[in-house]
Amino acid sequence: MATTMRAVTFVRNDTVELQEKPVPQIGSDEVLLKVSGAGLCHSDISIIGTGDDSPLIGFTLGHEVSGTIAEIGENVTGWSLGDPVLVSLMRSCGKCRECLAGRDNQCEVITGRSPTGPISPGIGVDGGMADYIAVSSHHIDPLGDLDPVDAAPLADAALTPLHAINSVRDRLTGDATAVILGLGGLGHVGLKILMAITGSRIIALDTDDEKLSFAAEHGATAIRSDAEAADKILELTDGIGADVVLDFVGVQPTVDIAIGVVRGGGAIRFVGLGGGSFDYEASNGADLPWCVNIERAYGGTRSEAREAIALAQQDKIALEVTRYSLDDALTAFDDLRQGRIQGRGVLVP
Ligand SMILES: [Zn+2]
Ligand SMILES: [Zn+2]
């Protein structure tokens, strides 16, 4: 096997380079994966915008990673060379109270009250935009007969909306209304998941014509996200509002719509990190209806990663993937920045 490899590396503010790095040496509990695909996520743009003294500089990027097992550590059992696997989005210890309760995306050892979230491949340790990645055998899940390139975005683009949706699943009855704000990398998969696992009415908002057509073709009521959008949603719900609002954008206009259309006793899941905010006043005069449940959703659990893989295997959440050769990583980053990628971009070594 080669001793060096290509790796998309965060080198300084807003800059990535395709560098030559040593192929990682694995520990006794790790496996070495030959990377099949590494998805490009909007958070990669945020990560490389964290400044010239960012603690993330020097690491290989890429937190949506699939690969085949190329080497197995001496203490690892249950895996064979060549097995196709998905790398877990988030590290978890597997032993703390949160992990044991199935909330390993909130592992108290790895994440705790960290404002930046847990450690992920490409965020605090080397990621998968490279020829190889070393990962703990605890942090991989089998992909079965899925195409491992197309499966890479399941790690985040499917897992994250699935987690947000599962947290409100009991509300998504046949007579309920769910609103999706934003049909980008995460939102378009969120829409497919809602269609696959619920019978609720779905109202989908975006500013882009193509994305609105996509929503309509997939059975949602598509509404342009503008100043009139909240009124239109209230009209469609007899003035009562939506049971569930999933905000995959998080800019001020979408946060305003979320607060403006949630029904009393409904739920909002804020997923997108667009910098929007809302005021909460603990009084009779608050804009927020009574009994609304709000969660700041992040990633998903290991069991939800398995669920995302199963949904893909049943062909219920086929992801729209645009492939780029790893050598064209810088072009792919430009396209991501300019919003030119259809569905999810995936780097293929
Ligand atoms: Zn991401
Ligand atoms: Zn834990």
CSV table of C-alpha atoms and ligand atoms in Angstrom, one decimal:
chain,number,residue,atom,x,y,z
A,1,MET,CA,0.0,0.0,0.0
A,2,ALA,CA,1.1,3.6,-0.7
A,3,THR,CA,2.6,5.4,2.3
A,4,THR,CA,1.3,8.9,1.3
A,5,MET,CA,-2.1,10.1,0.2
A,6,ARG,CA,-4.1,13.1,-1.0
A,7,ALA,CA,-6.0,15.0,1.7
A,8,VAL,CA,-8.2,18.2,1.4
A,9,THR,CA,-6.7,20.3,4.2
A,10,PHE,CA,-7.9,23.4,5.9
A,11,VAL,CA,-4.7,25.6,5.7
A,12,ARG,CA,-5.8,29.2,6.6
A,13,ASN,CA,-9.0,31.3,6.7
A,14,ASP,CA,-11.3,30.4,3.8
A,15,THR,CA,-8.6,28.3,2.2
A,16,VAL,CA,-8.3,24.6,1.5
A,17,GLU,CA,-5.4,22.8,-0.3
A,18,LEU,CA,-5.1,19.3,-1.7
A,19,GLN,CA,-2.0,18.2,0.3
A,20,GLU,CA,0.1,15.1,0.4
A,21,LYS,CA,0.0,13.5,3.8
A,22,PRO,CA,1.1,10.1,5.3
A,23,VAL,CA,-1.5,7.4,5.1
A,24,PRO,CA,-2.7,7.2,8.8
A,25,GLN,CA,-1.4,4.4,11.0
A,26,ILE,CA,-4.2,2.6,12.8
A,27,GLY,CA,-4.4,1.8,16.5
A,28,SER,CA,-5.3,-1.6,17.8
A,29,ASP,CA,-9.1,-0.7,18.1
A,30,GLU,CA,-9.2,1.1,14.7
A,31,VAL,CA,-9.8,0.2,11.1
A,32,LEU,CA,-8.2,1.9,8.0
A,33,LEU,CA,-10.8,2.8,5.4
A,34,LYS,CA,-10.1,3.3,1.7
A,35,VAL,CA,-12.5,6.2,1.3
A,36,SER,CA,-15.3,5.7,-1.2
A,37,GLY,CA,-16.9,9.1,-0.9
A,38,ALA,CA,-16.8,12.2,1.2
A,39,GLY,CA,-19.8,14.6,1.1
A,40,LEU,CA,-19.5,18.4,0.9
A,41,CYS,CA,-21.6,20.2,3.5
A,42,HIS,CA,-22.3,23.9,4.0
A,43,SER,CA,-20.8,23.5,7.5
A,44,ASP,CA,-17.4,22.9,5.7
A,45,ILE,CA,-17.6,26.5,4.5
A,46,SER,CA,-18.3,27.6,8.1
A,47,ILE,CA,-15.4,25.5,9.4
A,48,ILE,CA,-12.9,27.0,7.0
A,49,GLY,CA,-14.2,30.5,7.9
A,50,THR,CA,-13.1,30.1,11.5
A,51,GLY,CA,-10.0,32.3,11.1
A,52,ASP,CA,-6.3,32.1,10.7
A,53,ASP,CA,-5.8,30.9,14.2
A,54,SER,CA,-8.6,28.3,14.2
A,55,PRO,CA,-7.9,25.1,16.2
A,56,LEU,CA,-9.3,23.2,13.1
A,57,ILE,CA,-6.4,24.3,10.8
A,58,GLY,CA,-4.2,21.5,9.6
A,59,PHE,CA,-7.0,18.8,9.8
A,60,THR,CA,-8.3,17.0,6.7
A,61,LEU,CA,-11.9,18.0,6.1
A,62,GLY,CA,-14.9,15.8,5.5
A,63,HIS,CA,-17.5,14.6,8.0
A,64,GLU,CA,-19.8,12.6,5.6
A,65,VAL,CA,-17.6,9.6,4.9
A,66,SER,CA,-18.0,6.1,3.5
A,67,GLY,CA,-15.3,3.6,2.6
A,68,THR,CA,-14.2,0.0,2.5
A,69,ILE,CA,-12.1,-1.6,5.1
A,70,ALA,CA,-8.5,-1.8,4.0
A,71,GLU,CA,-6.8,-2.7,7.3
A,72,ILE,CA,-8.0,-4.0,10.6
A,73,GLY,CA,-6.5,-3.3,14.1
A,74,GLU,CA,-5.5,-6.3,16.2
A,75,ASN,CA,-8.3,-5.9,18.8
A,76,VAL,CA,-11.0,-5.4,16.2
A,77,THR,CA,-13.5,-8.3,15.6
A,78,GLY,CA,-16.6,-8.7,13.5
A,79,TRP,CA,-15.4,-6.9,10.4
A,80,SER,CA,-13.7,-8.2,7.2
A,81,LEU,CA,-11.4,-6.5,4.7
A,82,GLY,CA,-13.5,-4.9,1.9
A,83,ASP,CA,-16.6,-4.4,4.0
A,84,PRO,CA,-18.4,-1.2,2.9
A,85,VAL,CA,-19.2,1.1,5.9
A,86,LEU,CA,-20.5,4.5,6.8
A,87,VAL,CA,-18.4,6.5,9.3
A,88,SER,CA,-20.4,7.9,12.3
A,89,LEU,CA,-20.9,11.6,12.2
A,90,MET,CA,-20.1,12.1,15.8
A,91,ARG,CA,-17.8,10.5,18.3
A,92,SER,CA,-19.4,9.0,21.4
A,93,CYS,CA,-18.0,7.1,24.3
A,94,GLY,CA,-20.7,4.4,24.4
A,95,LYS,CA,-20.6,4.3,28.2
A,96,CYS,CA,-21.9,7.5,29.7
A,97,ARG,CA,-25.5,8.1,30.8
A,98,GLU,CA,-26.5,9.8,27.6
A,99,CYS,CA,-24.9,7.1,25.4
A,100,LEU,CA,-26.6,4.4,27.4
A,101,ALA,CA,-29.9,6.1,27.0
A,102,GLY,CA,-29.5,6.2,23.2
A,103,ARG,CA,-28.7,9.9,23.1
A,104,ASP,CA,-25.1,9.4,22.0
A,105,ASN,CA,-25.3,12.5,19.8
A,106,GLN,CA,-25.2,14.3,23.2
A,107,CYS,CA,-22.4,12.1,24.7
A,108,GLU,CA,-21.5,13.8,27.9
A,109,VAL,CA,-17.8,12.8,27.7
A,110,ILE,CA,-17.3,14.1,24.1
A,111,THR,CA,-19.9,16.8,23.9
A,112,GLY,CA,-21.1,17.9,27.3
A,113,ARG,CA,-22.0,21.6,27.2
A,114,SER,CA,-19.5,22.4,24.4
A,115,PRO,CA,-20.9,25.3,22.4
A,116,THR,CA,-19.3,24.0,19.1
A,117,GLY,CA,-20.7,20.5,19.4
A,118,PRO,CA,-19.0,17.1,19.4
A,119,ILE,CA,-15.9,15.9,17.7
A,120,SER,CA,-16.6,14.7,14.1
A,121,PRO,CA,-14.3,13.5,11.3
A,122,GLY,CA,-13.0,16.8,9.8
A,123,ILE,CA,-14.0,18.7,12.9
A,124,GLY,CA,-11.3,18.2,15.5
A,125,VAL,CA,-9.8,15.1,14.0
A,126,ASP,CA,-8.9,14.2,10.4
A,127,GLY,CA,-11.9,13.7,8.1
A,128,GLY,CA,-12.6,11.7,5.0
A,129,MET,CA,-11.7,14.1,2.1
A,130,ALA,CA,-8.7,11.9,1.4
A,131,ASP,CA,-7.7,8.5,0.0
A,132,TYR,CA,-7.7,6.9,3.5
A,133,ILE,CA,-9.1,7.6,7.0
A,134,ALA,CA,-8.5,5.8,10.3
A,135,VAL,CA,-11.5,5.4,12.5
A,136,SER,CA,-12.4,3.5,15.7
A,137,SER,CA,-14.3,0.3,14.9
A,138,HIS,CA,-17.0,1.6,17.3
A,139,HIS,CA,-17.7,4.4,14.8
A,140,ILE,CA,-18.6,2.5,11.6
A,141,ASP,CA,-21.9,1.0,10.4
A,142,PRO,CA,-22.4,-1.6,7.6
A,143,LEU,CA,-23.7,-0.3,4.2
A,144,GLY,CA,-24.7,-3.6,2.8
A,145,ASP,CA,-25.3,-3.4,-0.9
A,146,LEU,CA,-25.7,0.4,-1.1
A,147,ASP,CA,-23.5,2.2,-3.6
A,148,PRO,CA,-20.8,3.5,-1.1
A,149,VAL,CA,-20.2,6.7,-3.0
A,150,ASP,CA,-23.9,7.7,-3.0
A,151,ALA,CA,-24.2,6.6,0.6
A,152,ALA,CA,-21.6,9.0,2.0
A,153,PRO,CA,-24.1,11.9,2.6
A,154,LEU,CA,-26.3,9.6,4.7
A,155,ALA,CA,-23.8,10.3,7.5
A,156,ASP,CA,-25.1,13.9,7.9
A,157,ALA,CA,-27.5,15.0,5.1
A,158,ALA,CA,-29.8,12.1,6.0
A,159,LEU,CA,-29.0,11.6,9.7
A,160,THR,CA,-29.5,15.2,10.8
A,161,PRO,CA,-33.0,15.7,9.4
A,162,LEU,CA,-34.0,12.2,10.5
A,163,HIS,CA,-33.0,13.0,14.1
A,164,ALA,CA,-35.0,16.2,14.0
A,165,ILE,CA,-38.0,14.4,12.5
A,166,ASN,CA,-37.8,11.5,15.0
A,167,SER,CA,-37.9,13.9,17.9
A,168,VAL,CA,-41.3,15.1,16.8
A,169,ARG,CA,-42.5,11.8,15.3
A,170,ASP,CA,-45.4,11.3,17.7
A,171,ARG,CA,-46.9,14.6,16.4
A,172,LEU,CA,-46.7,13.7,12.8
A,173,THR,CA,-50.1,12.1,12.6
A,174,GLY,CA,-52.2,11.8,9.4
A,175,ASP,CA,-54.1,15.0,10.2
A,176,ALA,CA,-51.0,17.0,11.1
A,177,THR,CA,-49.1,19.7,9.1
A,178,ALA,CA,-45.3,19.8,9.0
A,179,VAL,CA,-43.5,22.8,7.5
A,180,ILE,CA,-40.0,22.5,6.1
A,181,LEU,CA,-38.0,25.7,5.8
A,182,GLY,CA,-35.2,25.3,3.2
A,183,LEU,CA,-34.7,22.5,0.6
A,184,GLY,CA,-30.9,22.4,0.4
A,185,GLY,CA,-28.6,19.6,1.3
A,186,LEU,CA,-30.4,18.6,4.5
A,187,GLY,CA,-33.9,20.0,3.7
A,188,HIS,CA,-34.4,18.0,0.5
A,189,VAL,CA,-33.6,14.8,2.4
A,190,GLY,CA,-35.9,15.9,5.2
A,191,LEU,CA,-38.7,16.2,2.8
A,192,LYS,CA,-38.1,12.6,1.4
A,193,ILE,CA,-37.9,11.3,5.0
A,194,LEU,CA,-41.2,12.9,5.9
A,195,MET,CA,-42.8,11.4,2.8
A,196,ALA,CA,-41.4,8.0,3.6
A,197,ILE,CA,-42.3,7.7,7.3
A,198,THR,CA,-45.3,9.9,7.9
A,199,GLY,CA,-48.7,10.6,6.4
A,200,SER,CA,-48.8,14.2,7.4
A,201,ARG,CA,-49.4,17.2,5.1
A,202,ILE,CA,-46.1,18.8,4.2
A,203,ILE,CA,-45.6,22.4,3.3
A,204,ALA,CA,-42.1,23.2,1.9
A,205,LEU,CA,-40.6,26.6,1.6
A,206,ASP,CA,-37.6,27.8,-0.4
A,207,THR,CA,-36.6,30.9,-2.4
A,208,ASP,CA,-35.3,28.8,-5.4
A,209,ASP,CA,-37.7,27.8,-8.2
A,210,GLU,CA,-36.0,24.5,-8.9
A,211,LYS,CA,-36.2,23.5,-5.3
A,212,LEU,CA,-39.9,24.5,-5.1
A,213,SER,CA,-40.6,22.3,-8.2
A,214,PHE,CA,-38.7,19.5,-6.5
A,215,ALA,CA,-41.0,19.8,-3.4
A,216,ALA,CA,-44.2,19.9,-5.5
A,217,GLU,CA,-43.0,16.9,-7.5
A,218,HIS,CA,-42.5,15.0,-4.2
A,219,GLY,CA,-46.0,15.7,-3.0
A,220,ALA,CA,-45.5,18.8,-0.8
A,221,THR,CA,-47.4,22.1,-0.9
A,222,ALA,CA,-44.6,24.4,-2.2
A,223,ILE,CA,-44.6,28.0,-1.1
A,224,ARG,CA,-42.0,30.7,-1.9
A,225,SER,CA,-40.2,31.8,1.2
A,226,ASP,CA,-41.1,35.6,1.3
A,227,ALA,CA,-42.9,38.2,3.4
A,228,GLU,CA,-46.3,36.6,2.7
A,229,ALA,CA,-45.3,33.0,3.4
A,230,ALA,CA,-46.3,33.0,7.0
A,231,ASP,CA,-49.8,34.3,6.2
A,232,LYS,CA,-50.2,31.6,3.5
A,233,ILE,CA,-49.3,28.9,5.9
A,234,LEU,CA,-51.8,30.2,8.5
A,235,GLU,CA,-54.4,30.3,5.8
A,236,LEU,CA,-53.7,26.7,4.8
A,237,THR,CA,-54.1,25.6,8.4
A,238,ASP,CA,-57.3,27.5,9.2
A,239,GLY,CA,-55.4,30.2,11.2
A,240,ILE,CA,-54.2,27.6,13.7
A,241,GLY,CA,-50.7,27.0,12.4
A,242,ALA,CA,-48.4,24.0,11.9
A,243,ASP,CA,-47.9,21.1,14.3
A,244,VAL,CA,-44.2,20.9,13.4
A,245,VAL,CA,-41.8,23.4,11.9
A,246,LEU,CA,-38.3,22.2,10.7
A,247,ASP,CA,-36.0,25.1,10.0
A,248,PHE,CA,-33.0,23.8,8.0
A,249,VAL,CA,-31.8,27.4,7.3
A,250,GLY,CA,-31.9,29.4,10.5
A,251,VAL,CA,-31.6,32.9,8.9
A,252,GLN,CA,-33.8,35.7,10.3
A,253,PRO,CA,-36.6,35.3,7.8
A,254,THR,CA,-36.9,31.5,8.4
A,255,VAL,CA,-36.7,31.9,12.2
A,256,ASP,CA,-39.5,34.6,12.0
A,257,ILE,CA,-41.6,32.2,9.9
A,258,ALA,CA,-41.1,29.4,12.3
A,259,ILE,CA,-42.2,31.5,15.3
A,260,GLY,CA,-45.0,33.0,13.2
A,261,VAL,CA,-46.6,29.7,12.0
A,262,VAL,CA,-46.2,27.2,14.8
A,263,ARG,CA,-49.5,26.3,16.5
A,264,GLY,CA,-50.1,26.4,20.2
A,265,GLY,CA,-48.6,23.2,21.6
A,266,GLY,CA,-46.7,22.6,18.4
A,267,ALA,CA,-43.0,22.0,18.0
A,268,ILE,CA,-40.0,23.8,16.3
A,269,ARG,CA,-36.7,22.1,15.5
A,270,PHE,CA,-33.9,24.6,14.6
A,271,VAL,CA,-31.3,22.8,12.6
A,272,GLY,CA,-29.7,25.4,10.2
A,273,LEU,CA,-27.1,27.7,11.7
A,274,GLY,CA,-27.9,30.8,9.7
A,275,GLY,CA,-27.5,33.2,12.6
A,276,GLY,CA,-31.2,34.2,13.0
A,277,SER,CA,-32.7,34.8,16.5
A,278,PHE,CA,-36.0,35.3,18.3
A,279,ASP,CA,-36.9,37.1,21.5
A,280,TYR,CA,-38.6,35.3,24.2
A,281,GLU,CA,-40.5,37.2,26.8
A,282,ALA,CA,-41.8,35.4,29.9
A,283,SER,CA,-45.1,37.1,30.0
A,284,ASN,CA,-48.6,37.1,28.6
A,285,GLY,CA,-47.4,39.2,25.7
A,286,ALA,CA,-45.0,36.7,24.2
A,287,ASP,CA,-45.1,36.1,20.4
A,288,LEU,CA,-44.6,32.4,20.9
A,289,PRO,CA,-47.9,30.6,21.4
A,290,TRP,CA,-48.4,28.7,24.6
A,291,CYS,CA,-46.9,25.2,25.1
A,292,VAL,CA,-44.6,25.3,22.1
A,293,ASN,CA,-41.7,22.8,22.3
A,294,ILE,CA,-38.4,24.0,20.8
A,295,GLU,CA,-35.2,22.0,20.3
A,296,ARG,CA,-31.9,23.1,19.0
A,297,ALA,CA,-31.3,19.9,17.0
A,298,TYR,CA,-27.8,18.5,16.3
A,299,GLY,CA,-26.7,15.5,14.3
A,300,GLY,CA,-28.3,12.2,15.2
A,301,THR,CA,-27.7,9.0,17.1
A,302,ARG,CA,-26.0,5.7,16.1
A,303,SER,CA,-29.4,3.9,15.9
A,304,GLU,CA,-30.6,6.7,13.6
A,305,ALA,CA,-27.6,6.2,11.3
A,306,ARG,CA,-28.7,2.6,11.0
A,307,GLU,CA,-32.2,3.8,10.3
A,308,ALA,CA,-31.0,6.2,7.6
A,309,ILE,CA,-29.0,3.3,6.0
A,310,ALA,CA,-32.2,1.1,6.1
A,311,LEU,CA,-34.3,3.8,4.5
A,312,ALA,CA,-31.7,4.2,1.7
A,313,GLN,CA,-31.6,0.4,1.2
A,314,GLN,CA,-35.4,0.4,0.8
A,315,ASP,CA,-34.9,3.2,-1.8
A,316,LYS,CA,-37.1,5.6,0.1
A,317,ILE,CA,-34.6,8.4,0.5
A,318,ALA,CA,-32.5,8.3,-2.7
A,319,LEU,CA,-30.1,11.2,-2.3
A,320,GLU,CA,-29.4,13.5,-5.2
A,321,VAL,CA,-25.6,13.3,-5.6
A,322,THR,CA,-23.1,15.3,-7.8
A,323,ARG,CA,-19.8,13.5,-7.9
A,324,TYR,CA,-16.4,15.2,-8.1
A,325,SER,CA,-13.0,13.6,-8.4
A,326,LEU,CA,-10.9,14.3,-5.2
A,327,ASP,CA,-8.4,16.0,-7.5
A,328,ASP,CA,-11.2,18.6,-8.3
A,329,ALA,CA,-11.8,19.3,-4.6
A,330,LEU,CA,-11.1,23.0,-4.9
A,331,THR,CA,-13.6,23.4,-7.8
A,332,ALA,CA,-16.1,21.5,-5.7
A,333,PHE,CA,-15.6,23.9,-2.8
A,334,ASP,CA,-16.1,26.9,-5.2
A,335,ASP,CA,-19.3,25.3,-6.5
A,336,LEU,CA,-20.5,24.7,-2.9
A,337,ARG,CA,-19.8,28.3,-2.0
A,338,GLN,CA,-21.7,29.6,-5.0
A,339,GLY,CA,-24.7,27.3,-4.5
A,340,ARG,CA,-24.0,25.5,-7.8
A,341,ILE,CA,-24.2,21.9,-6.5
A,342,GLN,CA,-27.4,19.9,-7.3
A,343,GLY,CA,-28.3,17.9,-4.2
A,344,ARG,CA,-25.2,16.9,-2.3
A,345,GLY,CA,-21.6,17.1,-3.7
A,346,VAL,CA,-19.5,14.0,-3.0
A,347,LEU,CA,-15.7,13.8,-3.5
A,348,VAL,CA,-14.5,10.5,-4.9
A,349,PRO,CA,-10.9,9.6,-4.4
B,1,ZN,ZN,-22.5,18.7,7.7
B,2,ZN,ZN,-20.9,8.9,26.0
